Coordinates of C-alpha atoms and ligand atoms in Angstrom, one line a residue:
Chain A
X1 CA 16.1 -6.4 41.1
X2 CA 16.2 -2.8 40.3
X3 CA 18.6 -0.7 42.4
X4 CA 17.7 2.8 43.8
X5 CA 16.9 5.3 41.0
X6 CA 19.4 7.8 42.2
X7 CA 22.2 5.2 42.0
X8 CA 21.6 4.4 38.4
X9 CA 21.8 8.0 37.3
X10 CA 25.4 7.9 36.5
X11 CA 25.7 8.6 32.7
X12 CA 27.0 5.2 31.7
X13 CA 26.6 4.9 27.8
X14 CA 29.0 2.1 27.0
X15 CA 29.2 0.7 23.6
X16 CA 25.8 -0.4 22.4
X17 CA 24.9 -4.0 22.4
X18 CA 26.0 -5.5 19.1
X19 CA 23.0 -7.5 18.4
X20 CA 20.4 -5.0 19.2
X21 CA 17.5 -5.6 16.9
X22 CA 16.3 -2.2 15.7
X23 CA 14.4 -2.1 12.5
X24 CA 11.6 -4.6 12.8
X25 CA 8.6 -3.5 10.7
X26 CA 6.0 -1.9 12.9
X27 CA 3.3 -4.0 11.2
X28 CA 4.4 -7.7 11.6
X29 CA 4.6 -9.6 8.5
X30 CA 2.9 -12.5 10.1
X31 CA -0.2 -10.6 10.7
X32 CA -0.9 -10.3 6.8
X33 CA -2.2 -13.3 5.0
X34 CA 1.0 -12.9 2.8
X35 CA 1.4 -16.2 1.0
X36 CA -2.3 -16.4 -0.1
X37 CA -2.1 -12.9 -1.5
X38 CA 1.2 -13.7 -3.3
X39 CA -0.4 -16.6 -5.1
X40 CA -3.7 -14.8 -5.9
X41 CA -1.5 -11.8 -7.5
X42 CA 0.8 -14.4 -9.3
X43 CA -2.2 -16.1 -10.9
X44 CA -3.8 -13.0 -11.9
X45 CA -0.6 -11.5 -13.2
X46 CA -0.1 -14.6 -15.3
X47 CA -3.6 -14.4 -16.6
X48 CA -3.3 -10.6 -17.4
X49 CA 0.3 -11.2 -19.0
X50 CA -1.1 -14.1 -21.2
X51 CA -4.0 -12.2 -22.4
X52 CA -1.8 -9.1 -23.2
X53 CA 0.9 -11.3 -24.8
X54 CA -1.7 -13.2 -27.0
X55 CA -3.4 -9.9 -28.1
X56 CA 0.1 -8.6 -29.2
X57 CA 0.7 -11.8 -31.1
X58 CA -2.6 -11.5 -33.0
X59 CA -2.3 -8.0 -33.5
X60 CA 1.3 -8.3 -34.8
X61 CA 0.2 -11.3 -37.1
X62 CA -2.7 -9.6 -38.5
X63 CA -0.7 -6.6 -39.1
X64 CA 1.9 -8.4 -41.0
X65 CA -0.7 -10.2 -43.1
X66 CA -2.5 -7.0 -44.0
X67 CA 0.6 -5.5 -45.0
X68 CA 1.7 -8.2 -47.5
X69 CA -1.9 -8.7 -48.7
X70 CA -2.5 -5.1 -49.3
X71 CA 0.6 -4.9 -51.5
X72 CA -1.1 -7.3 -53.9
X73 CA -3.9 -6.9 -56.5
X74 CA -5.5 -9.8 -58.4
X75 CA -6.7 -9.2 -62.0
X76 CA -8.9 -11.9 -63.3
X77 CA -9.5 -12.6 -67.1
X78 CA -12.5 -14.6 -68.0
X79 CA -12.5 -16.4 -71.4
X80 CA -14.8 -14.9 -73.7
X81 CA -15.9 -16.7 -77.0
X82 CA -13.9 -16.0 -80.0
X83 CA -11.0 -14.4 -78.2
X84 CA -7.6 -15.8 -77.4
X85 CA -7.4 -15.9 -73.6
X86 CA -3.7 -16.1 -73.4
X87 CA -3.2 -13.0 -75.5
X88 CA -6.1 -11.1 -73.5
X89 CA -4.3 -11.9 -70.2
X90 CA -1.0 -10.8 -71.6
X91 CA -2.5 -7.5 -72.8
X92 CA -4.1 -7.0 -69.4
X93 CA -0.7 -7.6 -67.8
X94 CA 1.0 -5.2 -69.9
X95 CA -1.6 -2.5 -69.2
X96 CA -1.2 -3.0 -65.4
X97 CA 2.5 -3.4 -65.7
X98 CA 2.9 0.1 -67.3
X99 CA 1.3 1.7 -64.2
X100 CA 4.2 3.3 -62.3
X101 CA 3.2 2.1 -58.9
X102 CA 3.2 -1.5 -60.1
X103 CA 6.5 -3.6 -59.4
X104 CA 5.4 -6.8 -61.2
X105 CA 2.5 -8.1 -63.0
X106 CA 2.8 -11.9 -63.6
X107 CA 0.2 -14.0 -65.5
X108 CA -0.4 -17.3 -63.9
X109 CA 0.5 -19.9 -66.5
X110 CA -2.0 -22.4 -67.5
X111 CA -0.1 -25.2 -65.5
X112 CA -0.1 -22.9 -62.5
X113 CA -3.9 -22.4 -62.6
X114 CA -4.4 -26.0 -63.0
X115 CA -2.4 -26.6 -60.1
X116 CA -4.5 -24.1 -58.0
X117 CA -7.6 -26.0 -59.0
X118 CA -6.2 -29.4 -58.1
X119 CA -7.6 -29.7 -54.6
X120 CA -11.2 -29.2 -56.0
X121 CA -10.8 -31.1 -59.3
X122 CA -8.2 -33.7 -58.8
X123 CA -5.1 -34.4 -60.6
X124 CA -4.7 -35.6 -64.2
X125 CA -7.5 -33.5 -65.7
X126 CA -7.1 -31.7 -68.9
X127 CA -8.4 -28.3 -68.2
X128 CA -7.7 -27.2 -71.8
X129 CA -11.5 -27.6 -72.6
X130 CA -12.8 -25.9 -69.4
X131 CA -13.3 -22.2 -69.4
X132 CA -10.9 -21.5 -66.6
X133 CA -10.2 -17.8 -66.1
X134 CA -6.5 -16.8 -65.9
X135 CA -5.1 -14.9 -62.9
X136 CA -2.6 -11.8 -63.0
X137 CA -0.9 -11.4 -59.8
X138 CA 0.1 -7.8 -59.4
X139 CA 2.6 -6.7 -56.9
X140 CA 2.8 -3.1 -55.8
X141 CA 6.2 -1.2 -55.3
X142 CA 6.9 -1.4 -51.4
X143 CA 6.3 2.1 -49.8
X144 CA 4.6 3.5 -52.8
X145 CA 1.2 5.1 -52.6
X146 CA -1.7 2.9 -54.0
X147 CA -2.4 3.4 -57.7
X148 CA -5.5 5.0 -58.9
X149 CA -7.6 1.8 -59.0
X150 CA -10.7 3.3 -60.7
X151 CA -8.7 4.6 -63.6
X152 CA -6.8 1.4 -63.9
X153 CA -10.1 -0.7 -63.8
X154 CA -11.5 1.6 -66.4
X155 CA -8.4 1.3 -68.8
X156 CA -8.5 -2.4 -68.4
X157 CA -12.3 -2.9 -69.0
X158 CA -12.0 -0.6 -72.2
X159 CA -9.3 -2.7 -73.7
X160 CA -10.0 -6.3 -72.4
X161 CA -13.5 -7.7 -72.1
X162 CA -14.3 -10.0 -69.3
X163 CA -11.7 -8.5 -67.0
X164 CA -12.2 -7.9 -63.3
X165 CA -9.9 -6.3 -60.7
X166 CA -9.7 -7.3 -57.0
X167 CA -7.8 -5.3 -54.4
X168 CA -8.8 -7.5 -51.6
X169 CA -10.2 -4.5 -49.9
X170 CA -13.3 -6.0 -48.5
X171 CA -11.4 -9.1 -47.2
X172 CA -8.8 -6.9 -45.6
X173 CA -11.4 -5.0 -43.9
X174 CA -13.1 -8.1 -42.4
X175 CA -9.8 -9.3 -41.3
X176 CA -9.1 -5.9 -39.6
X177 CA -12.4 -6.1 -37.8
X178 CA -11.7 -9.7 -36.5
X179 CA -8.2 -8.7 -35.3
X180 CA -9.5 -5.5 -33.6
X181 CA -12.3 -7.5 -32.0
X182 CA -9.9 -10.0 -30.5
X183 CA -7.8 -7.2 -29.1
X184 CA -10.7 -5.5 -27.7
X185 CA -11.9 -8.7 -26.0
X186 CA -8.3 -9.1 -24.6
X187 CA -8.4 -5.6 -23.2
X188 CA -11.7 -6.4 -21.5
X189 CA -10.4 -9.6 -20.0
X190 CA -7.2 -7.8 -19.0
X191 CA -9.2 -5.2 -17.2
X192 CA -11.5 -7.6 -15.5
X193 CA -8.4 -9.5 -14.1
X194 CA -6.9 -6.3 -12.9
X195 CA -10.1 -5.3 -11.2
X196 CA -10.4 -8.7 -9.6
X197 CA -6.9 -8.4 -8.2
X198 CA -7.5 -5.0 -6.9
X199 CA -10.5 -6.3 -5.0
X200 CA -8.2 -9.1 -3.6
X201 CA -5.6 -6.4 -2.5
X202 CA -8.4 -4.3 -1.0
X203 CA -9.8 -7.3 1.0
X204 CA -6.2 -8.5 2.2
X205 CA -5.5 -4.7 3.3
X206 CA -8.8 -4.5 5.2
X207 CA -8.0 -7.9 6.9
X208 CA -4.5 -6.6 7.9
X209 CA -5.9 -3.4 9.2
X210 CA -8.5 -5.2 11.4
X211 CA -5.9 -7.8 12.5
X212 CA -3.6 -4.9 13.6
X213 CA -6.1 -2.6 15.2
X214 CA -4.2 -2.5 18.4
X215 CA -1.0 -1.8 16.8
X216 CA -2.6 1.2 14.8
X217 CA -4.2 2.5 18.0
X218 CA -0.7 2.5 19.9
X219 CA 0.9 4.2 16.8
X220 CA -1.7 6.9 17.0
X221 CA -1.3 7.6 20.7
X222 CA 2.6 7.8 20.4
X223 CA 2.1 10.4 17.8
X224 CA 2.2 8.8 14.4
X225 CA 0.6 10.4 11.4
X226 CA -1.9 8.6 9.2
X227 CA 0.6 9.0 6.4
X228 CA 3.3 7.2 8.5
X229 CA 1.0 4.4 9.4
X230 CA -0.2 3.9 5.8
X231 CA 3.4 3.6 4.6
X232 CA 4.1 0.9 7.0
X233 CA 1.3 -1.2 5.5
X234 CA 2.5 -0.2 2.0
X235 CA 6.1 -1.6 2.8
X236 CA 4.5 -5.1 3.2
X237 CA 2.0 -4.8 0.3
X238 CA 4.7 -3.5 -2.1
X239 CA 6.8 -6.6 -1.3
X240 CA 3.9 -9.0 -1.6
X241 CA 2.9 -7.4 -5.0
X242 CA 6.4 -7.4 -6.4
X243 CA 6.7 -11.1 -5.4
X244 CA 3.4 -12.0 -6.8
X245 CA 3.7 -9.8 -9.9
X246 CA 7.4 -11.0 -10.6
X247 CA 6.2 -14.7 -10.2
X248 CA 3.2 -14.3 -12.5
X249 CA 5.2 -12.4 -15.0
X250 CA 8.1 -15.0 -15.1
X251 CA 5.4 -17.8 -15.5
X252 CA 3.9 -16.0 -18.5
X253 CA 7.3 -15.4 -20.1
X254 CA 8.2 -18.8 -19.7
X255 CA 4.9 -20.0 -21.1
X256 CA 5.5 -17.9 -24.3
X257 CA 9.0 -19.1 -24.7
X258 CA 7.9 -22.6 -24.6
X259 CA 5.1 -21.9 -27.0
X260 CA 7.6 -20.2 -29.2
X261 CA 10.1 -23.3 -29.0
X262 CA 7.2 -25.8 -29.6
X263 CA 5.8 -23.7 -32.7
X264 CA 9.2 -23.4 -34.3
X265 CA 9.8 -27.1 -33.8
X266 CA 6.3 -27.8 -35.3
X267 CA 7.1 -25.3 -38.2
X268 CA 9.4 -27.9 -39.6
X269 CA 6.3 -30.3 -40.2
X270 CA 3.9 -29.7 -43.1
X271 CA 0.8 -28.7 -41.0
X272 CA 3.3 -26.3 -39.2
X273 CA 3.2 -24.2 -42.4
X274 CA -0.4 -23.4 -42.4
X275 CA -0.2 -22.6 -38.6
X276 CA 2.5 -20.1 -39.2
X277 CA 0.9 -18.6 -42.1
X278 CA -2.1 -18.0 -40.0
X279 CA -0.6 -16.8 -36.7
X280 CA 3.0 -15.9 -37.7
X281 CA 5.3 -17.9 -35.5
X282 CA 4.3 -17.9 -31.7
X283 CA 7.5 -16.0 -31.0
X284 CA 6.9 -13.0 -29.0
X285 CA 9.5 -10.2 -29.8
X286 CA 11.7 -8.7 -27.0
X287 CA 9.0 -5.8 -26.8
X288 CA 6.4 -8.4 -26.0
X289 CA 8.5 -9.8 -23.1
X290 CA 9.2 -6.3 -21.9
X291 CA 5.7 -5.5 -21.8
X292 CA 5.0 -8.6 -19.7
X293 CA 7.8 -7.6 -17.3
X294 CA 6.4 -4.2 -17.2
X295 CA 3.0 -5.5 -16.2
X296 CA 4.5 -7.6 -13.5
X297 CA 6.4 -4.8 -12.0
X298 CA 3.5 -2.2 -12.3
X299 CA 1.2 -4.8 -10.5
X300 CA 3.7 -4.9 -7.7
X301 CA 3.9 -1.1 -7.5
X302 CA 0.2 -0.7 -7.7
X303 CA -0.5 -3.3 -4.9
X304 CA 1.7 -1.1 -2.7
X305 CA 0.2 2.2 -3.5
X306 CA -3.4 0.8 -3.4
X307 CA -3.1 -0.5 0.0
X308 CA -1.5 2.5 1.3
X309 CA -4.3 4.7 -0.1
X310 CA -6.9 2.2 1.3
X311 CA -5.3 2.5 4.8
X312 CA -4.9 6.2 4.6
X313 CA -8.5 6.6 3.7
X314 CA -9.7 4.3 6.3
X315 CA -7.6 6.1 9.0
X316 CA -9.0 9.3 7.7
X317 CA -12.6 8.4 8.0
X318 CA -12.0 6.9 11.4
X319 CA -11.7 10.2 13.0
Chain B
X1 CA 19.3 14.7 24.8
X2 CA 19.2 11.5 26.9
X3 CA 21.6 12.9 29.5
X4 CA 19.4 16.0 29.4
X5 CA 16.5 14.0 30.5
X6 CA 18.3 12.1 33.1
X7 CA 19.9 15.3 34.5
X8 CA 16.6 17.1 34.6
X9 CA 14.8 14.2 36.2
X10 CA 17.6 13.4 38.4
X11 CA 18.7 16.8 39.8
X12 CA 17.3 16.9 43.2
X13 CA 18.3 20.5 43.8
X14 CA 16.2 21.9 40.9
X15 CA 13.6 24.2 42.5
X16 CA 10.1 23.4 41.7
X17 CA 8.2 26.1 40.0
X18 CA 5.1 26.9 42.2
X19 CA 1.9 26.3 40.3
X20 CA 0.8 29.6 38.8
X21 CA -2.7 30.9 39.6
X22 CA -2.7 33.6 37.1
X23 CA -5.1 33.1 34.2
X24 CA -2.3 34.3 31.9
X25 CA -0.4 31.1 32.3
X26 CA -1.4 28.8 29.5
X27 CA -3.1 25.8 30.9
X28 CA -2.3 22.4 29.8
X29 CA -6.0 20.9 30.0
X30 CA -9.1 22.6 30.6
X31 CA -12.6 20.9 31.1
X32 CA -15.8 22.9 31.4
X33 CA -19.0 21.0 32.3
X34 CA -17.9 17.9 30.4
X35 CA -20.4 15.0 30.3
X36 CA -19.8 11.5 28.8
X37 CA -21.9 8.6 28.2
X38 CA -21.0 5.3 26.4
X39 CA -23.8 4.8 23.7
X40 CA -27.2 5.2 25.1
X41 CA -26.1 4.3 28.7
X42 CA -26.1 6.6 31.8
X43 CA -23.7 9.6 32.0
X44 CA -20.4 8.1 33.5
X45 CA -19.0 11.6 33.9
X46 CA -21.2 14.6 34.6
X47 CA -20.3 18.4 34.8
X48 CA -16.6 17.9 35.0
X49 CA -14.9 21.2 35.4
X50 CA -11.1 21.3 36.2
X51 CA -7.7 22.6 34.8
X52 CA -4.3 21.0 34.9
X53 CA -1.7 23.7 35.2
X54 CA 1.9 23.5 33.7
X55 CA 4.3 21.7 35.8
X56 CA 1.7 20.4 38.3
X57 CA 1.3 17.0 39.9
X58 CA -2.1 15.4 40.5
X59 CA -3.5 12.1 41.6
X60 CA -6.8 11.2 39.9
X61 CA -8.6 8.8 42.1
X62 CA -11.9 7.2 42.9
X63 CA -13.2 3.6 43.2
X64 CA -12.9 1.3 40.4
X65 CA -15.4 1.9 37.7
X66 CA -15.6 5.6 38.7
X67 CA -14.5 6.9 35.3
X68 CA -10.7 7.6 35.8
X69 CA -9.7 5.7 32.6
X70 CA -12.6 7.4 30.8
X71 CA -11.3 10.8 31.8
X72 CA -7.8 10.0 30.8
X73 CA -9.1 8.9 27.4
X74 CA -10.9 12.2 26.9
X75 CA -7.7 14.0 27.5
X76 CA -6.1 11.7 24.9
X77 CA -8.8 12.6 22.3
X78 CA -9.6 8.9 22.1
X79 CA -13.1 9.8 23.3
X80 CA -15.3 12.8 22.3
X81 CA -17.4 14.3 25.2
X82 CA -21.2 14.0 24.7
X83 CA -21.2 17.5 26.1
X84 CA -19.2 20.3 27.4
X85 CA -16.0 21.9 26.3
X86 CA -12.4 20.7 26.4
X87 CA -9.1 22.6 25.7
X88 CA -5.8 21.1 25.3
X89 CA -2.7 23.4 25.3
X90 CA -5.2 26.3 24.9
X91 CA -6.7 24.9 21.8
X92 CA -10.5 24.0 21.7
X93 CA -10.2 20.4 20.7
X94 CA -13.2 20.3 18.4
X95 CA -11.5 22.7 16.1
X96 CA -8.4 20.5 15.8
X97 CA -7.4 19.1 12.4
X98 CA -5.9 15.8 12.0
X99 CA -2.3 16.9 12.0
X100 CA -2.8 19.1 14.9
X101 CA -4.1 16.1 17.0
X102 CA -0.9 14.4 16.1
X103 CA 1.2 17.4 17.1
X104 CA -0.8 17.5 20.4
X105 CA -0.3 13.6 21.0
X106 CA 3.5 14.3 20.8
X107 CA 3.3 16.6 23.6
X108 CA 1.6 13.9 25.8
X109 CA 3.2 10.7 27.2
X110 CA 0.8 8.0 28.3
X111 CA 1.2 4.9 30.3
X112 CA -1.8 2.6 29.8
X113 CA -3.1 0.5 32.4
X114 CA -2.4 -2.6 30.2
X115 CA 0.9 -1.2 28.8
X116 CA 0.0 -1.7 25.2
X117 CA 3.5 -2.6 24.3
X118 CA 3.8 -4.1 20.8
X119 CA 4.7 -7.6 21.3
X120 CA 6.6 -8.1 18.1
X121 CA 9.1 -5.4 19.0
X122 CA 11.9 -5.6 21.4
X123 CA 11.9 -3.5 24.6
X124 CA 14.4 -1.2 22.9
X125 CA 12.1 -0.8 19.8
X126 CA 9.1 -0.3 22.0
X127 CA 10.7 2.6 24.0
X128 CA 12.0 4.1 20.8
X129 CA 8.8 4.0 19.1
X130 CA 7.6 7.5 19.7
X131 CA 11.0 8.9 18.2
X132 CA 10.8 6.4 15.4
X133 CA 7.3 7.6 14.3
X134 CA 8.4 11.1 14.3
X135 CA 10.6 10.0 11.3
X136 CA 13.9 10.3 13.3
X137 CA 16.7 8.0 12.2
X138 CA 17.7 5.2 14.6
X139 CA 21.3 6.4 15.0
X140 CA 20.0 9.8 16.2
X141 CA 18.2 8.4 19.3
X142 CA 20.0 5.2 20.0
X143 CA 22.2 6.5 22.9
X144 CA 19.2 8.3 24.3
X145 CA 17.0 5.3 24.4
X146 CA 19.6 2.9 25.8
X147 CA 20.4 5.4 28.5
X148 CA 16.9 5.8 29.7
X149 CA 16.4 1.9 29.5
X150 CA 19.4 1.5 31.9
X151 CA 18.0 4.0 34.0
X152 CA 14.7 2.5 34.5
X153 CA 16.7 -0.8 35.1
X154 CA 16.0 -2.5 31.8
X155 CA 19.5 -2.2 30.4
X156 CA 19.7 -6.1 30.5
X157 CA 16.3 -6.6 28.9
X158 CA 16.7 -4.5 25.8
X159 CA 16.4 -7.5 23.3
X160 CA 13.7 -9.1 24.9
X161 CA 10.1 -9.0 23.5
X162 CA 7.5 -7.9 26.0
X163 CA 5.7 -11.4 26.5
X164 CA 8.9 -12.5 28.2
X165 CA 9.0 -9.4 30.6
X166 CA 7.5 -9.7 34.0
X167 CA 4.8 -7.4 35.1
X168 CA 7.1 -5.0 36.6
X169 CA 9.3 -4.8 33.7
X170 CA 6.5 -4.1 31.3
X171 CA 5.4 -1.4 33.5
X172 CA 8.8 0.2 33.4
X173 CA 9.1 -0.2 29.7
X174 CA 5.7 1.4 29.2
X175 CA 6.8 4.4 31.5
X176 CA 10.0 4.6 29.6
X177 CA 8.2 4.9 26.3
X178 CA 6.1 7.7 27.7
X179 CA 9.1 9.6 29.0
X180 CA 11.3 9.3 26.1
X181 CA 9.9 12.3 24.3
X182 CA 10.0 14.5 27.4
X183 CA 6.3 15.3 27.4
X184 CA 4.8 18.3 28.7
X185 CA 1.8 16.2 30.1
X186 CA 2.2 12.7 31.5
X187 CA -0.8 10.6 32.0
X188 CA -0.3 7.3 33.9
X189 CA -3.3 4.8 34.4
X190 CA -2.7 2.8 37.4
X191 CA 0.9 2.7 36.9
X192 CA 1.6 0.7 40.1
X193 CA -1.2 -1.7 39.7
X194 CA 1.0 -4.6 39.0
X195 CA 4.0 -4.1 41.1
X196 CA 4.9 -4.8 44.6
X197 CA 4.9 -1.9 47.1
X198 CA 8.7 -1.4 46.9
X199 CA 8.7 -0.9 43.2
X200 CA 5.6 1.2 43.4
X201 CA 7.4 3.5 45.6
X202 CA 10.2 3.8 43.3
X203 CA 8.0 4.4 40.2
X204 CA 6.4 7.2 42.2
X205 CA 9.6 8.9 42.8
X206 CA 10.4 8.6 39.1
X207 CA 7.1 10.6 38.4
X208 CA 8.0 13.2 41.1
X209 CA 11.4 13.7 39.6
X210 CA 9.8 14.0 36.2
X211 CA 7.2 16.7 37.6
X212 CA 10.2 18.5 39.0
X213 CA 11.8 18.7 35.6
X214 CA 8.7 20.5 34.4
X215 CA 6.1 18.0 33.2
X216 CA 2.6 18.1 34.4
X217 CA 1.8 14.6 35.9
X218 CA -1.6 13.0 36.3
X219 CA -1.6 9.6 38.0
X220 CA -5.0 7.7 38.1
X221 CA -4.9 5.3 40.9
X222 CA -7.1 3.9 43.6
X223 CA -4.2 3.1 45.7
X224 CA -4.6 5.2 48.8
X225 CA -1.1 4.0 50.2
X226 CA 0.6 5.4 47.1
X227 CA -1.1 8.8 47.4
X228 CA -0.1 9.0 51.1
X229 CA 3.4 8.9 50.0
X230 CA 3.1 12.4 48.3
X231 CA 1.1 14.3 50.6
X232 CA 1.5 17.6 48.8
X233 CA 0.0 16.3 45.6
X234 CA -3.3 17.7 44.4
X235 CA -6.1 15.1 44.5
X236 CA -8.9 14.9 41.9
X237 CA -11.5 12.5 43.3
X238 CA -14.2 11.0 41.1
X239 CA -17.4 9.6 42.6
X240 CA -21.0 9.4 41.2
X241 CA -19.6 10.8 38.0
X242 CA -18.7 14.1 39.5
X243 CA -15.2 15.5 40.3
X244 CA -14.1 16.8 43.7
X245 CA -10.9 18.7 43.9
X246 CA -8.5 18.8 46.9
X247 CA -5.6 21.3 46.4
Ligands
ADP1 N1 -16.1 1.2 26.2 C1 -16.9 1.3 27.2 N2 -18.2 1.0 26.7 C2 -19.4 1.2 27.7 N3 -18.9 1.3 29.0 C3 -17.6 1.5 29.3 C4 -16.6 1.5 28.3 N4 -15.5 1.7 29.2 C5 -15.8 1.8 30.4 N5 -17.1 1.8 30.5 C6 -17.7 2.0 31.8 O1 -17.6 3.2 32.4 C7 -17.4 3.2 33.6 C8 -16.1 3.8 33.9 O2 -15.1 3.0 33.6 P1 -13.6 3.4 33.7 O3 -13.4 4.7 33.2 O4 -12.7 2.3 33.2 O5 -13.4 3.5 35.2 P2 -12.0 3.3 36.2 O6 -10.9 3.4 35.3 O7 -12.3 4.5 37.2 O8 -12.1 2.0 36.8 C9 -17.5 1.9 34.1 O9 -18.8 1.6 34.7 C10 -17.3 1.0 32.8 O10 -18.1 -0.2 32.9
MG2 MG1 -9.3 2.3 34.8

């Protein structure tokens, strides 16, 4: 029972109670569908990071591929009646080799050419009688500007009949278009995943606001600014976003590490060679992992700021 | 700060400043021909005209359903009048921007009929809430809050969550939350509705002390016995949607 007011007026501030709870969040964590949102954000982050990682792998592989291929030119010398193919090929190689930008011009030997045709014609064939063209593989100097190809082509054709020169340009262009298409598709998927996640966060924020209507009212009456109330919501959603984003990014990083380990084990097998030639190894470099970690962290931050903005706008429109 | 509150409220010899009748004194609340209806219903309040002077004390009374709570909600800016003109602290409320509304609410303390304590916060945190939302650090107001809690007899109930408090304890926690900022205007809606007559008398004394310290007090009640305990108080009586004033 309370004693008379006047009796309790004695200033009696003793030591404060030790176990005084004083920093409970104003919006209770239990009022927000936290676990469901963390799972949604984790899955979305995982998908976004997977898409981004795959796009980086493909872009990297196609870049490496294009670089090595663009440093090569192939010269083909077709046999013409009445001429010594061997000598013609050597002549062409000498002409190409004289160009300053060329590092090396090597004529594929007859044996090498036969080896190249083996998959189609089978082994043990004597190709001596067949009119098989000879190839000259030309390697350009690294870092040097491309040589004047039309001039080179003209010089070759003038001196060696039945010669053709291929700088793989068409092929490179097609490869580039393919790689770019894949990267664009990945960017679209990434954007869609992020948009879907933004909607999930928006729904969760609205739900949390509706569920905490009474608390928001009381906060307004005791003199809280909209800004203050909005940051109370942000506290929760930032944490949920960081947890979900962190979980999703960690899963994605683990997935790429596993894929890298499996592919390097596979690389030891013969079929692995072809796979590696096509995609490089599945190893994401440290920048790739950093990008995934960055995606996870940004998703957490954006989740927090977004729900804060939604709450703020909603409160503003209320009045 | 806390001792100031307690000193001011507690000092019995502090002379009561008489209500000023001069128009120059800024009025706390001014209503002119205010009407209010909920949705398309009939007018609950009609042609309400009155003023609340600084450092005044009034009961707002009338039968249940007369519109007492509605009138308080108008003062709190929780409702917009359907017609008429309202001024708070000499400001036309229709011209207030969002930030100004917040500033005005910080000058008003409210005790809701249903308390509206936040159930997930301790009694201490509930009473500290108005200071916390102003952005003040917990260490700056701790002593103040604890002292007020002890003063209203809740010193032992600081850690407790509101659902565990009795009706009278909730009532006192709600009152402490309204007093902690030393408001210029205190609105209390049926503050003795949930307590026994003895505690009701003590709470009334508390409001009278607060009034003597300089706060304008408006107590909505239909408890005639309570009003009889402070004969000198002004009475605003609601009936049939109209307001009758007995000074
Ligand atoms: N939100 C509302 N919507 C519609 N009618 C309401 C609402 N609140 C109160 N009323 C009506 O307004 C009248 C006055 O209510 P109220 O102000 O609560 O009276 P009092 O506090 O004096 O008992 C009552 O008839 C009540 O039914
Ligand atoms: Mg009422």
